């Protein structure tokens, strides 16, 4: 495998564009702020410059370029495989109610006995990401890892874009990229690093993603009491205080959920994914060192399987971190990226973005699912012959 970084800026245009090598399976992944992708010019330029290559990308809450976090331009990664088959499937969502069937259709387009892993990039707002992943998992099987994230729109949460193949970036698209064959090394890690505070509670009333009560008390009342003056900024300040939830019968299978909306009339909170009645819950808050440690754990987990150590040619990493982590860390956000980068080989090409949701196998169960407020790291390489 060969990996090459590409960049676009308004001043210099594209740097590093080259035609696809005959006979190679070329994949080009790109990330950028929404404004840079509106109109589709950057996507069409990548497609035109790389005939026969598969091109996919999304809008973000910030781009990860090696060990840096940037907001300008377009960052991209080109991968040429020698012994790996790469397939791209794309579906359009017409509302979050279609999420599960959308995932199943994507999975059926990729399903194969030698499918080693799936990279999933999805619309970031009008989607039920948990159901999307469940549908995809149903089609490809629970043993196939699914890694990726939801497109972002900075801190605005207004409009997210995904582009794939001949379709330029637009709302409502979901793209799944399958890596097939015995040569590919598809390794992953996922971790958070948030600290718990406040007592353990029970979810006593909810409807899907709408949290109505904790311990019989309106959910918004509890958040206002614990956040104090910061509660005036909800839902925005809620990104800094995710909710950890878990089934009491599976205490090690915990996940974080991000607060996305507030219904002040009903005193309810709207989260990124379902919060089942009867599950336990606890508020979380961030600490710079803790989030950086979580990033390092995710990267170390992705490198544990030896993707780079036994590679033929180059290796690459695709990092997806939550926009809430970026907002919490502020000017110190590069600390978590650097912590992850230091756990990866110096020669590895690194591309990533800040997302509205991360997708990866759970570190305990191994089951692929939606996460919030985590860092997810995917490493790709081909085994030496």
mmCIF file with all atom_site columns, N, CA, C and O in Angstrom, residues 32-57:
data_model
loop_
_atom_site.group_PDB
_atom_site.id
_atom_site.type_symbol
_atom_site.label_atom_id
_atom_site.label_alt_id
_atom_site.label_comp_id
_atom_site.label_asym_id
_atom_site.label_entity_id
_atom_site.label_seq_id
_atom_site.pdbx_PDB_ins_code
_atom_site.Cartn_x
_atom_site.Cartn_y
_atom_site.Cartn_z
_atom_site.occupancy
_atom_site.B_iso_or_equiv
_atom_site.pdbx_formal_charge
_atom_site.auth_seq_id
_atom_site.auth_comp_id
_atom_site.auth_asym_id
_atom_site.auth_atom_id
_atom_site.pdbx_PDB_model_num
ATOM 1   N N  . UNK A 1 32 ? -13.042 18.594 5.382   1.00 0.00 ? 32 UNK A N  1
ATOM 2   C CA . UNK A 1 32 ? -12.954 20.054 5.269   1.00 0.00 ? 32 UNK A CA 1
ATOM 3   C C  . UNK A 1 32 ? -14.110 20.688 6.009   1.00 0.00 ? 32 UNK A C  1
ATOM 4   O O  . UNK A 1 32 ? -15.119 20.031 6.309   1.00 0.00 ? 32 UNK A O  1
ATOM 5   N N  . UNK A 1 33 ? -13.996 21.975 6.292   1.00 0.00 ? 33 UNK A N  1
ATOM 6   C CA . UNK A 1 33 ? -15.118 22.726 6.818   1.00 0.00 ? 33 UNK A CA 1
ATOM 7   C C  . UNK A 1 33 ? -16.231 22.807 5.785   1.00 0.00 ? 33 UNK A C  1
ATOM 8   O O  . UNK A 1 33 ? -15.995 22.716 4.574   1.00 0.00 ? 33 UNK A O  1
ATOM 9   N N  . UNK A 1 34 ? -17.453 22.988 6.252   1.00 0.00 ? 34 UNK A N  1
ATOM 10  C CA . UNK A 1 34 ? -18.599 22.989 5.330   1.00 0.00 ? 34 UNK A CA 1
ATOM 11  C C  . UNK A 1 34 ? -18.454 24.032 4.235   1.00 0.00 ? 34 UNK A C  1
ATOM 12  O O  . UNK A 1 34 ? -18.766 23.754 3.062   1.00 0.00 ? 34 UNK A O  1
ATOM 13  N N  . UNK A 1 35 ? -17.974 25.217 4.577   1.00 0.00 ? 35 UNK A N  1
ATOM 14  C CA . UNK A 1 35 ? -17.873 26.284 3.591   1.00 0.00 ? 35 UNK A CA 1
ATOM 15  C C  . UNK A 1 35 ? -16.960 25.901 2.429   1.00 0.00 ? 35 UNK A C  1
ATOM 16  O O  . UNK A 1 35 ? -17.218 26.263 1.271   1.00 0.00 ? 35 UNK A O  1
ATOM 17  N N  . UNK A 1 36 ? -15.899 25.172 2.711   1.00 0.00 ? 36 UNK A N  1
ATOM 18  C CA . UNK A 1 36 ? -14.962 24.774 1.658   1.00 0.00 ? 36 UNK A CA 1
ATOM 19  C C  . UNK A 1 36 ? -15.549 23.741 0.712   1.00 0.00 ? 36 UNK A C  1
ATOM 20  O O  . UNK A 1 36 ? -15.063 23.575 -0.422  1.00 0.00 ? 36 UNK A O  1
ATOM 21  N N  . UNK A 1 37 ? -16.602 23.041 1.153   1.00 0.00 ? 37 UNK A N  1
ATOM 22  C CA . UNK A 1 37 ? -17.178 21.971 0.339   1.00 0.00 ? 37 UNK A CA 1
ATOM 23  C C  . UNK A 1 37 ? -18.462 22.376 -0.376  1.00 0.00 ? 37 UNK A C  1
ATOM 24  O O  . UNK A 1 37 ? -18.905 21.678 -1.294  1.00 0.00 ? 37 UNK A O  1
ATOM 25  N N  . UNK A 1 38 ? -19.085 23.470 0.047   1.00 0.00 ? 38 UNK A N  1
ATOM 26  C CA . UNK A 1 38 ? -20.308 23.920 -0.610  1.00 0.00 ? 38 UNK A CA 1
ATOM 27  C C  . UNK A 1 38 ? -20.036 24.156 -2.100  1.00 0.00 ? 38 UNK A C  1
ATOM 28  O O  . UNK A 1 38 ? -19.034 24.729 -2.484  1.00 0.00 ? 38 UNK A O  1
ATOM 29  N N  . UNK A 1 39 ? -20.950 23.708 -2.931  1.00 0.00 ? 39 UNK A N  1
ATOM 30  C CA . UNK A 1 39 ? -20.804 23.844 -4.379  1.00 0.00 ? 39 UNK A CA 1
ATOM 31  C C  . UNK A 1 39 ? -20.138 22.657 -5.038  1.00 0.00 ? 39 UNK A C  1
ATOM 32  O O  . UNK A 1 39 ? -20.298 22.447 -6.248  1.00 0.00 ? 39 UNK A O  1
ATOM 33  N N  . UNK A 1 40 ? -19.362 21.875 -4.296  1.00 0.00 ? 40 UNK A N  1
ATOM 34  C CA . UNK A 1 40 ? -18.816 20.626 -4.812  1.00 0.00 ? 40 UNK A CA 1
ATOM 35  C C  . UNK A 1 40 ? -17.569 20.723 -5.663  1.00 0.00 ? 40 UNK A C  1
ATOM 36  O O  . UNK A 1 40 ? -17.110 19.710 -6.203  1.00 0.00 ? 40 UNK A O  1
ATOM 37  N N  . UNK A 1 41 ? -16.975 21.920 -5.808  1.00 0.00 ? 41 UNK A N  1
ATOM 38  C CA . UNK A 1 41 ? -15.814 22.052 -6.701  1.00 0.00 ? 41 UNK A CA 1
ATOM 39  C C  . UNK A 1 41 ? -14.637 21.196 -6.263  1.00 0.00 ? 41 UNK A C  1
ATOM 40  O O  . UNK A 1 41 ? -13.962 20.570 -7.073  1.00 0.00 ? 41 UNK A O  1
ATOM 41  N N  . UNK A 1 42 ? -14.335 21.191 -4.982  1.00 0.00 ? 42 UNK A N  1
ATOM 42  C CA . UNK A 1 42 ? -13.166 20.431 -4.506  1.00 0.00 ? 42 UNK A CA 1
ATOM 43  C C  . UNK A 1 42 ? -13.370 18.940 -4.758  1.00 0.00 ? 42 UNK A C  1
ATOM 44  O O  . UNK A 1 42 ? -12.438 18.237 -5.166  1.00 0.00 ? 42 UNK A O  1
ATOM 45  N N  . UNK A 1 43 ? -14.577 18.453 -4.524  1.00 0.00 ? 43 UNK A N  1
ATOM 46  C CA . UNK A 1 43 ? -14.861 17.042 -4.779  1.00 0.00 ? 43 UNK A CA 1
ATOM 47  C C  . UNK A 1 43 ? -14.684 16.704 -6.258  1.00 0.00 ? 43 UNK A C  1
ATOM 48  O O  . UNK A 1 43 ? -14.035 15.714 -6.612  1.00 0.00 ? 43 UNK A O  1
ATOM 49  N N  . UNK A 1 44 ? -15.250 17.544 -7.128  1.00 0.00 ? 44 UNK A N  1
ATOM 50  C CA . UNK A 1 44 ? -15.155 17.270 -8.563  1.00 0.00 ? 44 UNK A CA 1
ATOM 51  C C  . UNK A 1 44 ? -13.710 17.340 -9.041  1.00 0.00 ? 44 UNK A C  1
ATOM 52  O O  . UNK A 1 44 ? -13.310 16.572 -9.934  1.00 0.00 ? 44 UNK A O  1
ATOM 53  N N  . UNK A 1 45 ? -12.908 18.221 -8.464  1.00 0.00 ? 45 UNK A N  1
ATOM 54  C CA . UNK A 1 45 ? -11.503 18.304 -8.853  1.00 0.00 ? 45 UNK A CA 1
ATOM 55  C C  . UNK A 1 45 ? -10.755 17.034 -8.480  1.00 0.00 ? 45 UNK A C  1
ATOM 56  O O  . UNK A 1 45 ? -9.923  16.549 -9.253  1.00 0.00 ? 45 UNK A O  1
ATOM 57  N N  . UNK A 1 46 ? -11.052 16.471 -7.310  1.00 0.00 ? 46 UNK A N  1
ATOM 58  C CA . UNK A 1 46 ? -10.406 15.214 -6.918  1.00 0.00 ? 46 UNK A CA 1
ATOM 59  C C  . UNK A 1 46 ? -10.818 14.069 -7.834  1.00 0.00 ? 46 UNK A C  1
ATOM 60  O O  . UNK A 1 46 ? -9.990  13.248 -8.238  1.00 0.00 ? 46 UNK A O  1
ATOM 61  N N  . UNK A 1 47 ? -12.102 14.010 -8.179  1.00 0.00 ? 47 UNK A N  1
ATOM 62  C CA . UNK A 1 47 ? -12.586 12.957 -9.082  1.00 0.00 ? 47 UNK A CA 1
ATOM 63  C C  . UNK A 1 47 ? -11.925 13.090 -10.448 1.00 0.00 ? 47 UNK A C  1
ATOM 64  O O  . UNK A 1 47 ? -11.463 12.096 -11.033 1.00 0.00 ? 47 UNK A O  1
ATOM 65  N N  . UNK A 1 48 ? -11.853 14.306 -10.987 1.00 0.00 ? 48 UNK A N  1
ATOM 66  C CA . UNK A 1 48 ? -11.278 14.514 -12.314 1.00 0.00 ? 48 UNK A CA 1
ATOM 67  C C  . UNK A 1 48 ? -9.783  14.204 -12.345 1.00 0.00 ? 48 UNK A C  1
ATOM 68  O O  . UNK A 1 48 ? -9.261  13.709 -13.340 1.00 0.00 ? 48 UNK A O  1
ATOM 69  N N  . UNK A 1 49 ? -9.089  14.496 -11.251 1.00 0.00 ? 49 UNK A N  1
ATOM 70  C CA . UNK A 1 49 ? -7.641  14.303 -11.219 1.00 0.00 ? 49 UNK A CA 1
ATOM 71  C C  . UNK A 1 49 ? -7.235  12.855 -10.972 1.00 0.00 ? 49 UNK A C  1
ATOM 72  O O  . UNK A 1 49 ? -6.078  12.492 -11.187 1.00 0.00 ? 49 UNK A O  1
ATOM 73  N N  . UNK A 1 50 ? -8.175  12.018 -10.526 1.00 0.00 ? 50 UNK A N  1
ATOM 74  C CA . UNK A 1 50 ? -7.850  10.629 -10.204 1.00 0.00 ? 50 UNK A CA 1
ATOM 75  C C  . UNK A 1 50 ? -8.857  9.693  -10.883 1.00 0.00 ? 50 UNK A C  1
ATOM 76  O O  . UNK A 1 50 ? -9.727  9.122  -10.231 1.00 0.00 ? 50 UNK A O  1
ATOM 77  N N  . UNK A 1 51 ? -8.764  9.540  -12.207 1.00 0.00 ? 51 UNK A N  1
ATOM 78  C CA . UNK A 1 51 ? -9.715  8.685  -12.924 1.00 0.00 ? 51 UNK A CA 1
ATOM 79  C C  . UNK A 1 51 ? -9.708  7.265  -12.364 1.00 0.00 ? 51 UNK A C  1
ATOM 80  O O  . UNK A 1 51 ? -8.653  6.670  -12.133 1.00 0.00 ? 51 UNK A O  1
ATOM 81  N N  . UNK A 1 52 ? -10.895 6.750  -12.100 1.00 0.00 ? 52 UNK A N  1
ATOM 82  C CA . UNK A 1 52 ? -11.023 5.381  -11.611 1.00 0.00 ? 52 UNK A CA 1
ATOM 83  C C  . UNK A 1 52 ? -10.901 5.236  -10.111 1.00 0.00 ? 52 UNK A C  1
ATOM 84  O O  . UNK A 1 52 ? -11.177 4.162  -9.567  1.00 0.00 ? 52 UNK A O  1
ATOM 85  N N  . UNK A 1 53 ? -10.477 6.276  -9.407  1.00 0.00 ? 53 UNK A N  1
ATOM 86  C CA . UNK A 1 53 ? -10.351 6.191  -7.953  1.00 0.00 ? 53 UNK A CA 1
ATOM 87  C C  . UNK A 1 53 ? -11.700 6.395  -7.291  1.00 0.00 ? 53 UNK A C  1
ATOM 88  O O  . UNK A 1 53 ? -12.595 7.044  -7.841  1.00 0.00 ? 53 UNK A O  1
ATOM 89  N N  . UNK A 1 54 ? -11.854 5.838  -6.098  1.00 0.00 ? 54 UNK A N  1
ATOM 90  C CA . UNK A 1 54 ? -13.032 6.060  -5.279  1.00 0.00 ? 54 UNK A CA 1
ATOM 91  C C  . UNK A 1 54 ? -12.768 7.281  -4.394  1.00 0.00 ? 54 UNK A C  1
ATOM 92  O O  . UNK A 1 54 ? -11.754 7.324  -3.693  1.00 0.00 ? 54 UNK A O  1
ATOM 93  N N  . UNK A 1 55 ? -13.661 8.255  -4.416  1.00 0.00 ? 55 UNK A N  1
ATOM 94  C CA . UNK A 1 55 ? -13.470 9.508  -3.694  1.00 0.00 ? 55 UNK A CA 1
ATOM 95  C C  . UNK A 1 55 ? -14.627 9.695  -2.724  1.00 0.00 ? 55 UNK A C  1
ATOM 96  O O  . UNK A 1 55 ? -15.795 9.559  -3.103  1.00 0.00 ? 55 UNK A O  1
ATOM 97  N N  . UNK A 1 56 ? -14.311 9.995  -1.460  1.00 0.00 ? 56 UNK A N  1
ATOM 98  C CA . UNK A 1 56 ? -15.358 10.196 -0.461  1.00 0.00 ? 56 UNK A CA 1
ATOM 99  C C  . UNK A 1 56 ? -14.837 11.139 0.614   1.00 0.00 ? 56 UNK A C  1
ATOM 100 O O  . UNK A 1 56 ? -13.643 11.164 0.919   1.00 0.00 ? 56 UNK A O  1
ATOM 101 N N  . UNK A 1 57 ? -15.751 11.925 1.201   1.00 0.00 ? 57 UNK A N  1
ATOM 102 C CA . UNK A 1 57 ? -15.343 12.824 2.267   1.00 0.00 ? 57 UNK A CA 1
ATOM 103 C C  . UNK A 1 57 ? -16.533 13.509 2.892   1.00 0.00 ? 57 UNK A C  1
ATOM 104 O O  . UNK A 1 57 ? -17.689 13.260 2.528   1.00 0.00 ? 57 UNK A O  1
#
